[in-house]
XYZ file of N, CA and C in Angstrom:
714
model
N 123.965 72.292 46.500
C 122.682 71.619 46.667
C 122.671 70.366 45.794
N 122.258 69.252 46.372
C 122.330 67.951 45.701
C 120.951 67.311 45.689
N 120.597 66.742 44.547
C 119.370 65.959 44.434
C 119.747 64.480 44.437
N 119.105 63.719 45.326
C 119.404 62.294 45.436
C 118.093 61.518 45.492
N 118.038 60.425 44.749
C 116.844 59.579 44.715
C 117.284 58.119 44.741
N 116.665 57.349 45.633
C 117.004 55.935 45.776
C 115.752 55.095 45.576
N 115.861 54.052 44.782
C 114.751 53.134 44.531
C 114.938 51.865 45.370
N 113.825 51.405 45.981
C 113.853 50.210 46.820
C 112.849 49.192 46.295
N 113.145 47.924 46.572
C 112.214 46.846 46.270
C 112.297 45.828 47.404
N 111.129 45.600 48.064
C 111.093 44.708 49.231
C 112.122 45.124 50.286
N 112.224 46.431 50.505
C 113.107 47.028 51.501
C 114.591 46.866 51.164
N 114.882 46.459 49.948
C 116.275 46.340 49.518
C 116.585 47.474 48.543
N 117.713 48.122 48.755
C 118.116 49.217 47.879
C 118.519 48.663 46.519
N 117.892 49.204 45.471
C 118.117 48.686 44.124
C 119.000 49.622 43.315
N 118.668 50.932 43.334
C 119.384 51.869 42.469
C 119.312 53.264 43.077
N 120.353 54.076 42.852
C 120.421 55.437 43.383
C 120.898 56.388 42.299
N 120.235 57.574 42.288
C 120.722 58.656 41.430
C 121.157 59.807 42.321
N 122.328 60.368 42.029
C 122.843 61.509 42.765
C 123.315 62.543 41.750
N 122.819 63.786 41.910
C 123.149 64.814 40.922
C 124.640 65.136 40.909
N 125.331 64.894 42.006
C 126.776 65.134 42.009
C 127.525 64.064 41.210
N 126.906 62.876 41.028
C 127.515 61.833 40.197
C 127.137 62.004 38.731
N 125.942 62.606 38.497
C 125.384 62.747 37.144
C 125.118 61.390 36.497
N 124.753 60.423 37.305
C 124.435 59.106 36.759
C 123.706 58.282 37.812
N 123.101 57.174 37.354
C 122.460 56.207 38.233
C 123.470 55.119 38.572
N 123.388 54.608 39.797
C 124.274 53.538 40.251
C 123.408 52.402 40.774
N 123.613 51.191 40.253
C 122.851 50.034 40.695
C 123.501 49.338 41.869
N 122.666 48.767 42.755
C 123.173 48.081 43.947
C 122.876 46.580 43.896
N 122.080 46.147 42.966
C 121.804 44.728 42.743
C 122.009 44.447 41.260
N 121.944 43.179 40.904
C 122.106 42.833 39.489
C 121.023 43.509 38.652
N 119.790 43.439 39.143
C 118.707 44.095 38.413
C 118.911 45.605 38.403
N 119.356 46.175 39.532
C 119.569 47.610 39.624
C 120.688 48.088 38.710
N 121.731 47.292 38.567
C 122.837 47.677 37.687
C 122.387 47.703 36.227
N 121.581 46.708 35.846
C 121.078 46.683 34.473
C 120.137 47.857 34.223
N 119.318 48.154 35.214
C 118.377 49.282 35.088
C 119.140 50.604 35.027
N 120.173 50.770 35.840
C 120.967 51.996 35.843
C 121.676 52.194 34.509
N 122.194 51.109 33.938
C 122.876 51.216 32.652
C 121.911 51.664 31.563
N 120.680 51.165 31.624
C 119.675 51.542 30.635
C 119.319 53.029 30.749
N 119.143 53.525 31.983
C 118.784 54.932 32.174
C 119.947 55.860 31.831
N 121.166 55.460 32.153
C 122.323 56.306 31.864
C 122.542 56.475 30.362
N 122.070 55.515 29.591
C 122.235 55.596 28.136
C 121.116 56.394 27.471
N 120.101 56.770 28.252
C 118.979 57.557 27.716
C 119.297 59.041 27.942
N 119.727 59.734 26.890
C 120.166 61.127 27.022
C 119.029 62.047 27.459
N 117.822 61.830 26.949
C 116.687 62.681 27.319
C 116.332 62.512 28.804
N 116.343 61.286 29.270
C 116.016 61.049 30.676
C 117.096 61.624 31.589
N 118.348 61.556 31.179
C 119.438 62.079 31.998
C 119.370 63.605 32.109
N 118.930 64.272 31.038
C 118.743 65.731 31.120
C 117.678 66.058 32.162
N 116.594 65.305 32.142
C 115.516 65.517 33.124
C 116.020 65.261 34.547
N 116.808 64.210 34.736
C 117.309 63.866 36.067
C 118.238 64.952 36.602
N 119.106 65.490 35.732
C 120.041 66.523 36.190
C 119.328 67.836 36.510
N 118.180 68.082 35.873
C 117.432 69.321 36.114
C 116.642 69.293 37.421
N 116.589 68.144 38.080
C 115.815 68.055 39.317
C 116.365 68.962 40.420
N 117.642 69.282 40.348
C 118.203 70.209 41.338
C 117.518 71.566 41.238
N 117.306 72.039 40.003
C 116.662 73.339 39.811
C 115.138 73.240 39.927
N 114.574 72.157 39.366
C 113.114 72.032 39.340
C 112.553 71.733 40.726
N 113.189 70.843 41.439
C 112.649 70.383 42.718
C 113.351 71.038 43.909
N 114.668 70.859 44.000
C 115.390 71.279 45.207
C 115.372 72.791 45.401
N 115.827 73.540 44.418
C 115.952 74.989 44.589
C 114.588 75.663 44.715
N 113.578 75.128 44.029
C 112.245 75.727 44.102
C 111.683 75.626 45.519
N 111.683 74.407 46.076
C 111.125 74.231 47.420
C 112.029 74.817 48.500
N 113.327 74.815 48.245
C 114.238 75.401 49.231
C 114.017 76.898 49.362
N 113.712 77.581 48.255
C 113.475 79.029 48.323
C 112.256 79.343 49.176
N 111.209 78.515 49.051
C 110.024 78.721 49.878
C 110.306 78.368 51.339
N 111.077 77.322 51.545
C 111.369 76.893 52.912
C 112.193 77.943 53.646
N 113.266 78.411 53.021
C 114.142 79.361 53.700
C 113.493 80.734 53.849
N 112.569 81.079 52.943
C 111.871 82.352 53.105
C 111.022 82.342 54.365
N 110.521 81.164 54.744
C 109.741 81.057 55.975
C 110.646 80.882 57.186
N 111.700 80.069 57.023
C 112.603 79.818 58.143
C 113.290 81.103 58.589
N 113.657 81.950 57.647
C 114.360 83.187 57.977
C 113.425 84.301 58.437
N 112.133 84.040 58.441
C 111.165 85.042 58.866
C 111.208 85.195 60.386
N 111.137 86.425 60.857
C 111.092 86.691 62.294
C 109.915 87.610 62.598
N 109.267 87.356 63.714
C 108.140 88.174 64.166
C 108.420 88.607 65.596
N 108.377 89.906 65.828
C 108.664 90.429 67.160
C 107.549 90.084 68.142
N 107.900 89.772 69.373
C 106.873 89.446 70.375
C 106.171 90.694 70.892
N 104.922 90.503 71.314
C 104.201 91.533 72.068
C 104.472 91.269 73.549
N 105.048 92.237 74.222
C 105.491 92.044 75.602
C 104.566 92.796 76.548
N 104.108 92.095 77.592
C 103.263 92.691 78.625
C 103.906 92.425 79.983
N 103.991 93.472 80.787
C 104.545 93.379 82.137
C 103.460 93.800 83.109
N 103.084 92.901 84.024
C 101.954 93.194 84.900
C 102.185 92.635 86.297
N 101.486 93.240 87.252
C 101.503 92.779 88.638
C 100.331 91.833 88.834
N 100.621 90.573 89.136
C 99.546 89.598 89.288
C 99.221 89.334 90.755
N 100.112 89.750 91.677
C 99.815 89.621 93.105
C 100.532 90.730 93.853
N 99.785 91.664 94.470
C 100.441 92.755 95.203
C 101.107 92.250 96.475
N 102.037 93.040 96.970
C 102.751 92.664 98.188
C 101.861 92.856 99.407
N 102.080 92.017 100.426
C 101.376 92.135 101.699
C 102.382 91.914 102.815
N 101.893 91.932 104.047
C 102.792 91.768 105.190
C 103.404 90.379 105.255
N 102.715 89.392 104.646
C 103.194 88.008 104.729
C 103.665 87.435 103.399
N 103.413 88.129 102.288
C 103.783 87.601 100.977
C 104.439 88.695 100.142
N 105.452 88.326 99.344
C 106.044 89.307 98.426
C 105.141 89.535 97.215
N 105.446 90.564 96.458
C 104.699 90.830 95.229
C 105.164 89.880 94.131
N 104.302 89.658 93.138
C 104.641 88.794 92.007
C 104.391 89.545 90.709
N 105.437 89.688 89.918
C 105.344 90.302 88.597
C 105.398 89.209 87.537
N 104.712 89.434 86.424
C 104.755 88.490 85.308
C 105.123 89.242 84.035
N 106.129 88.732 83.347
C 106.545 89.268 82.054
C 106.148 88.244 80.992
N 105.315 88.657 80.042
C 104.781 87.738 79.038
C 105.146 88.222 77.643
N 105.528 87.275 76.797
C 105.826 87.557 75.388
C 104.875 86.721 74.540
N 104.166 87.369 73.615
C 103.147 86.700 72.813
C 103.456 86.819 71.319
N 103.007 85.797 70.570
C 102.968 85.823 69.097
C 104.327 86.157 68.482
N 105.355 85.411 68.860
C 106.683 85.635 68.288
C 107.127 84.405 67.499
N 108.072 84.635 66.601
C 108.676 83.573 65.796
C 110.077 84.030 65.403
N 111.081 83.165 65.439
C 111.061 81.733 65.753
C 110.920 81.456 67.248
N 111.015 80.180 67.588
C 110.690 79.732 68.938
C 111.637 80.218 70.028
N 112.962 80.158 69.858
C 113.863 80.492 70.973
C 113.682 81.935 71.455
N 113.584 82.100 72.761
C 113.453 83.420 73.376
C 113.983 83.328 74.804
N 114.436 84.448 75.334
C 114.946 84.485 76.706
C 114.330 85.664 77.435
N 113.731 85.385 78.604
C 113.161 86.415 79.465
C 113.956 86.438 80.764
N 114.436 87.604 81.152
C 115.196 87.735 82.391
C 114.787 89.024 83.097
N 115.301 89.206 84.335
C 114.885 90.335 85.166
C 116.086 91.149 85.625
N 115.848 92.444 85.820
C 116.864 93.355 86.335
C 116.292 94.140 87.508
N 117.147 94.405 88.489
C 116.808 95.288 89.598
C 117.838 96.407 89.619
N 117.393 97.605 89.250
C 118.300 98.755 89.135
C 119.476 98.442 88.215
N 119.180 97.719 87.122
C 120.198 97.411 86.128
C 121.030 96.182 86.419
N 120.802 95.489 87.535
C 121.570 94.302 87.888
C 120.699 93.054 87.729
N 121.337 91.958 87.294
C 120.606 90.720 87.046
C 119.993 90.172 88.332
N 118.764 89.656 88.189
C 118.085 88.954 89.280
C 118.067 87.471 88.921
N 118.623 86.640 89.779
C 118.713 85.207 89.490
C 117.879 84.359 90.442
N 117.425 84.931 91.539
C 116.646 84.162 92.512
C 115.182 84.570 92.456
N 114.324 83.644 92.902
C 112.873 83.865 92.957
C 112.293 84.144 91.562
N 112.872 83.519 90.558
C 112.409 83.670 89.178
C 111.941 82.311 88.668
N 110.749 82.276 88.082
C 110.196 81.055 87.492
C 109.758 81.363 86.065
N 110.248 80.583 85.115
C 109.932 80.827 83.703
C 109.348 79.572 83.070
N 108.459 79.778 82.121
C 107.884 78.663 81.375
C 108.695 78.417 80.110
N 108.493 77.252 79.512
C 109.074 76.997 78.202
C 108.251 77.726 77.137
N 108.786 77.770 75.926
C 108.035 78.377 74.831
C 106.811 77.516 74.529
N 105.648 78.129 74.547
C 104.391 77.415 74.330
C 103.867 77.726 72.939
N 103.452 76.690 72.221
C 102.960 76.877 70.859
C 101.529 77.393 70.872
N 101.238 78.317 69.947
C 99.873 78.826 69.774
C 99.100 78.047 68.718
N 99.709 76.997 68.155
C 99.106 76.192 67.084
C 98.907 76.983 65.795
N 99.629 78.092 65.630
C 99.559 78.866 64.385
C 100.963 79.313 63.958
N 101.970 78.516 64.334
C 103.381 78.769 64.044
C 103.984 79.848 64.937
N 103.194 80.431 65.818
C 103.715 81.437 66.736
C 103.767 80.863 68.150
N 104.509 81.560 69.028
C 104.750 81.039 70.366
C 104.505 82.120 71.413
N 104.436 81.670 72.672
C 104.342 82.572 73.808
C 105.177 82.011 74.948
N 105.641 82.904 75.823
C 106.454 82.501 76.970
C 106.181 83.473 78.113
N 106.368 82.982 79.365
C 106.067 83.787 80.543
C 107.158 83.589 81.596
N 107.399 84.646 82.360
C 108.366 84.587 83.450
C 107.785 85.319 84.654
N 107.916 84.703 85.850
C 107.381 85.281 87.083
C 108.527 85.649 88.020
N 108.357 86.774 88.690
C 109.347 87.244 89.656
C 108.650 87.578 90.965
N 109.117 86.964 92.052
C 108.639 87.309 93.384
C 109.648 88.264 94.017
N 109.174 89.411 94.480
C 110.089 90.394 95.059
C 109.349 91.238 96.084
N 110.118 91.834 96.970
C 109.575 92.752 97.972
C 109.895 94.172 97.541
N 108.881 94.978 97.215
C 109.141 96.332 96.710
C 109.891 97.180 97.733
N 110.792 97.992 97.235
C 111.518 98.940 98.074
C 111.511 100.298 97.384
N 111.637 101.348 98.162
C 111.560 102.709 97.635
C 112.698 102.971 96.649
N 112.333 103.479 95.471
C 113.329 103.840 94.463
C 113.850 102.681 93.637
N 113.374 101.465 93.874
C 113.860 100.306 93.113
C 113.202 100.264 91.734
N 113.984 99.983 90.703
C 113.473 99.881 89.336
C 113.589 98.434 88.873
N 112.446 97.809 88.636
C 112.394 96.428 88.170
C 112.146 96.427 86.666
N 112.917 95.620 85.938
C 112.800 95.579 84.480
C 112.790 94.136 84.001
N 112.103 93.918 82.881
C 112.103 92.621 82.202
C 112.905 92.768 80.910
N 113.834 91.855 80.693
C 114.693 91.883 79.506
C 114.265 90.763 78.567
N 114.017 91.107 77.303
C 113.581 90.135 76.301
C 114.645 90.052 75.212
N 115.133 88.839 74.968
C 116.114 88.594 73.912
C 115.493 87.653 72.885
N 115.448 88.117 71.627
C 114.822 87.330 70.566
C 115.481 87.665 69.239
N 115.408 86.716 68.293
C 116.055 86.901 66.992
C 115.468 88.069 66.210
N 114.238 88.456 66.510
C 113.603 89.560 65.785
C 114.106 90.925 66.251
N 114.832 90.969 67.381
C 115.381 92.220 67.899
C 116.866 92.316 67.545
N 117.287 93.502 67.165
C 118.707 93.708 66.897
C 119.506 93.796 68.193
N 118.830 94.076 69.308
C 119.463 94.111 70.617
C 118.425 93.747 71.675
N 118.895 93.480 72.872
C 117.979 93.120 73.952
C 117.047 94.284 74.261
N 115.772 93.968 74.454
C 114.775 94.981 74.768
C 114.492 94.953 76.269
N 114.480 96.140 76.887
C 114.271 96.267 78.325
C 112.937 96.963 78.562
N 112.087 96.330 79.381
C 110.768 96.872 79.700
C 110.705 97.121 81.202
N 110.536 98.389 81.597
C 110.498 98.758 83.009
C 109.089 98.601 83.566
N 109.024 98.130 84.807
C 107.745 98.006 85.496
C 107.351 99.358 86.079
N 106.134 99.807 85.748
C 105.605 101.067 86.250
C 104.641 100.760 87.384
N 105.035 101.093 88.608
C 104.196 100.777 89.770
C 102.927 101.605 89.816
N 102.848 102.653 88.968
C 101.635 103.482 88.952
C 100.488 102.794 88.228
N 100.805 101.765 87.449
C 99.751 101.045 86.739
C 98.992 100.188 87.736
N 97.664 100.296 87.814
C 96.917 99.505 88.791
C 96.995 98.024 88.474
N 96.975 97.213 89.544
C 97.008 95.773 89.335
C 95.684 95.313 88.746
N 95.626 94.115 88.149
C 94.408 93.666 87.473
C 93.178 93.645 88.366
N 93.335 93.257 89.658
C 92.173 93.191 90.543
C 91.597 94.580 90.778
N 92.477 95.559 91.056
C 92.004 96.918 91.272
C 91.403 97.493 89.993
N 92.018 97.163 88.854
C 91.502 97.648 87.582
C 90.105 97.102 87.322
N 89.879 95.821 87.657
C 88.554 95.232 87.467
C 87.525 95.906 88.369
N 87.923 96.229 89.609
C 87.001 96.906 90.514
C 86.646 98.295 89.982
N 87.634 98.999 89.444
C 87.374 100.326 88.891
C 86.425 100.244 87.709
N 86.654 99.270 86.834
C 85.786 99.110 85.667
C 84.370 98.771 86.097
N 84.238 97.883 87.108
C 82.911 97.508 87.598
C 82.193 98.708 88.207
N 82.920 99.524 88.983
C 82.311 100.703 89.592
C 81.843 101.715 88.559
N 82.676 101.970 87.556
C 82.301 102.918 86.502
C 81.101 102.404 85.718
N 81.092 101.096 85.433
C 79.967 100.517 84.694
C 78.675 100.625 85.499
N 78.752 100.378 86.825
C 77.564 100.497 87.662
C 77.048 101.924 87.729
N 77.974 102.891 87.850
C 77.572 104.299 87.883
C 76.921 104.711 86.571
N 77.501 104.268 85.458
C 76.940 104.604 84.149
C 75.561 103.994 83.972
N 75.386 102.738 84.403
C 74.087 102.082 84.283
C 73.039 102.782 85.139
N 73.414 103.193 86.367
C 72.472 103.904 87.225
C 72.053 105.239 86.638
N 73.012 105.959 86.043
C 72.694 107.249 85.424
C 71.730 107.078 84.254
N 71.986 106.074 83.422
C 71.104 105.824 82.273
C 69.699 105.464 82.742
N 69.610 104.642 83.801
C 68.294 104.249 84.323
C 67.532 105.458 84.855
N 68.224 106.352 85.582
C 67.569 107.539 86.131
C 67.077 108.464 85.021
N 67.902 108.670 83.996
C 67.507 109.541 82.884
C 66.315 108.949 82.143
N 66.335 107.631 81.926
C 65.220 106.979 81.235
C 63.923 107.122 82.021
N 63.987 106.957 83.348
C 62.790 107.114 84.176
C 62.257 108.531 84.155
N 63.170 109.523 84.183
C 62.741 110.920 84.149
C 62.067 111.262 82.832
N 62.643 110.792 81.717
C 62.046 111.056 80.406
C 60.676 110.405 80.305
N 60.550 109.186 80.806
C 59.259 108.488 80.760
C 58.211 109.237 81.580
N 58.608 109.727 82.764
C 57.667 110.460 83.617
C 57.209 111.749 82.951
N 58.147 112.477 82.322
C 57.785 113.735 81.674
C 56.836 113.501 80.503
N 57.079 112.422 79.751
C 56.187 112.130 78.623
C 54.790 111.764 79.098
N 54.685 111.020 80.184
C 53.372 110.640 80.699
C 52.631 111.847 81.268
N 53.377 112.831 81.799
C 52.746 114.010 82.404
C 52.284 115.010 81.363
N 52.877 115.019 80.174
C 52.521 115.983 79.129
C 51.101 115.734 78.631
N 50.242 116.812 78.593
C 48.877 116.700 78.079
C 47.887 116.152 79.077
N 48.271 115.984 80.339
C 47.359 115.462 81.350
C 46.401 116.565 81.803
N 45.090 116.319 81.810
C 44.058 117.289 82.195
C 43.631 116.996 83.617
N 43.706 118.030 84.474
C 43.325 117.868 85.865
C 41.803 117.882 85.988
N 41.247 116.927 86.692
C 39.804 116.826 86.918
C 39.520 117.266 88.342
N 38.680 118.304 88.544
C 38.414 118.786 89.915
C 37.672 117.739 90.721
N 37.988 117.713 91.994
C 37.334 116.758 92.890
C 36.095 117.343 93.556
N 35.920 118.724 93.564
C 34.753 119.384 94.146
C 33.739 119.698 93.044
N 32.425 119.683 93.351
C 31.411 120.005 92.324
C 31.516 121.452 91.879
N 31.288 121.683 90.592
C 31.364 123.029 90.022
C 30.047 123.756 90.292
N 30.101 124.988 90.869
C 28.849 125.732 91.158
C 28.074 126.014 89.874
N 26.736 125.930 89.968
C 25.867 126.210 88.821
C 25.491 127.689 88.830
N 25.773 128.386 87.751
C 25.521 129.824 87.652
C 24.190 130.051 86.943
N 23.317 130.861 87.556
C 21.996 131.143 86.986
C 21.860 132.649 86.806
N 21.484 133.048 85.630
C 21.217 134.465 85.383
C 19.852 134.829 85.983
N 19.840 135.851 86.827
C 18.604 136.277 87.510
C 18.272 137.701 87.081
N 17.061 137.908 86.676
C 16.601 139.250 86.282
C 15.733 139.808 87.398
N 16.067 140.984 87.900
C 15.298 141.633 88.967
C 14.275 142.579 88.351
N 13.162 142.726 89.063
C 12.155 143.680 88.589
C 12.511 145.081 89.056
N 11.712 145.985 88.780
C 12.031 147.361 89.106
C 12.072 147.647 90.586
N 11.443 146.834 91.384
C 11.446 147.050 92.827
C 12.643 146.399 93.507
N 13.492 145.705 92.729
C 14.679 145.067 93.318
C 14.384 143.753 93.959
N 13.210 143.204 93.692
C 12.874 141.905 94.279
C 13.043 140.823 93.249
N 13.262 139.596 93.737
C 13.459 138.455 92.844
C 12.151 138.053 92.221
N 12.217 137.415 91.073
C 10.986 136.908 90.478
C 10.350 135.902 91.406
N 9.110 135.743 91.211
C 8.375 134.826 92.074
C 8.864 133.415 91.889
N 8.951 132.704 92.998
C 9.371 131.297 92.940
C 10.862 131.105 92.981
N 11.676 132.202 93.053
C 13.137 132.047 93.054
C 13.699 132.904 94.158
N 14.394 132.277 95.093
C 14.986 132.974 96.215
C 16.460 133.228 95.926
N 17.032 134.270 96.545
C 18.450 134.578 96.280
C 19.389 133.411 96.574
N 19.073 132.616 97.557
C 19.979 131.486 97.879
C 19.944 130.380 96.865
N 18.929 130.407 95.951
C 18.834 129.320 94.966
C 19.923 129.383 93.921
N 20.565 130.527 93.731
C 21.608 130.638 92.691
C 22.836 129.841 93.028
N 23.026 129.556 94.334
C 24.239 128.809 94.730
C 24.000 127.325 94.831
N 22.749 126.906 94.651
C 22.445 125.486 94.807
C 22.629 124.741 93.519
């Protein structure tokens, strides 16, 4: 590791210090005189020679600790367009949040390389030192065929193979299922809320009769079994 410093004046090189030389070298008359003065200063020369340890090795340790860092990608394999009578199916293999930048995405069919109908993007920056990449495969599904995405990256000790599971619902069907379940759940909650509200309103309700209540009159009969004067038997019901 070498520390080198060059001084310029009006875009002209005047003097250079190189730790492998252990001295300053002048390139102009003024630079030569200046270099001779600095080379004769023992204290300044000690400081200049220490720049390899103070400056170079210190920042290099931080730089290489980051450069040598690797982060494994998160890999997702999904069906973005199902097959139909007129169009083949389209699979997408995506790698997210990986470092360093170089990565390779490829496809296998029953363990054999697929080279046609494959479209891949370049590594895209996430603006946070991490990257993402995507690869698309158009294919016509056949019975018993195994489709796989192969990811090669510095964070892996070997190539990683991800098999496509056709039992996983495609995103459109998955969205429909989620929407249906959400609608059913919302309807159930609404029905339960209405029932609870109705029961609370019905509790403690007093029924008011719509027909007039008969007036009951106590009648005392005399010894002959006749009604008192002025009161007829039919008057008790009026």
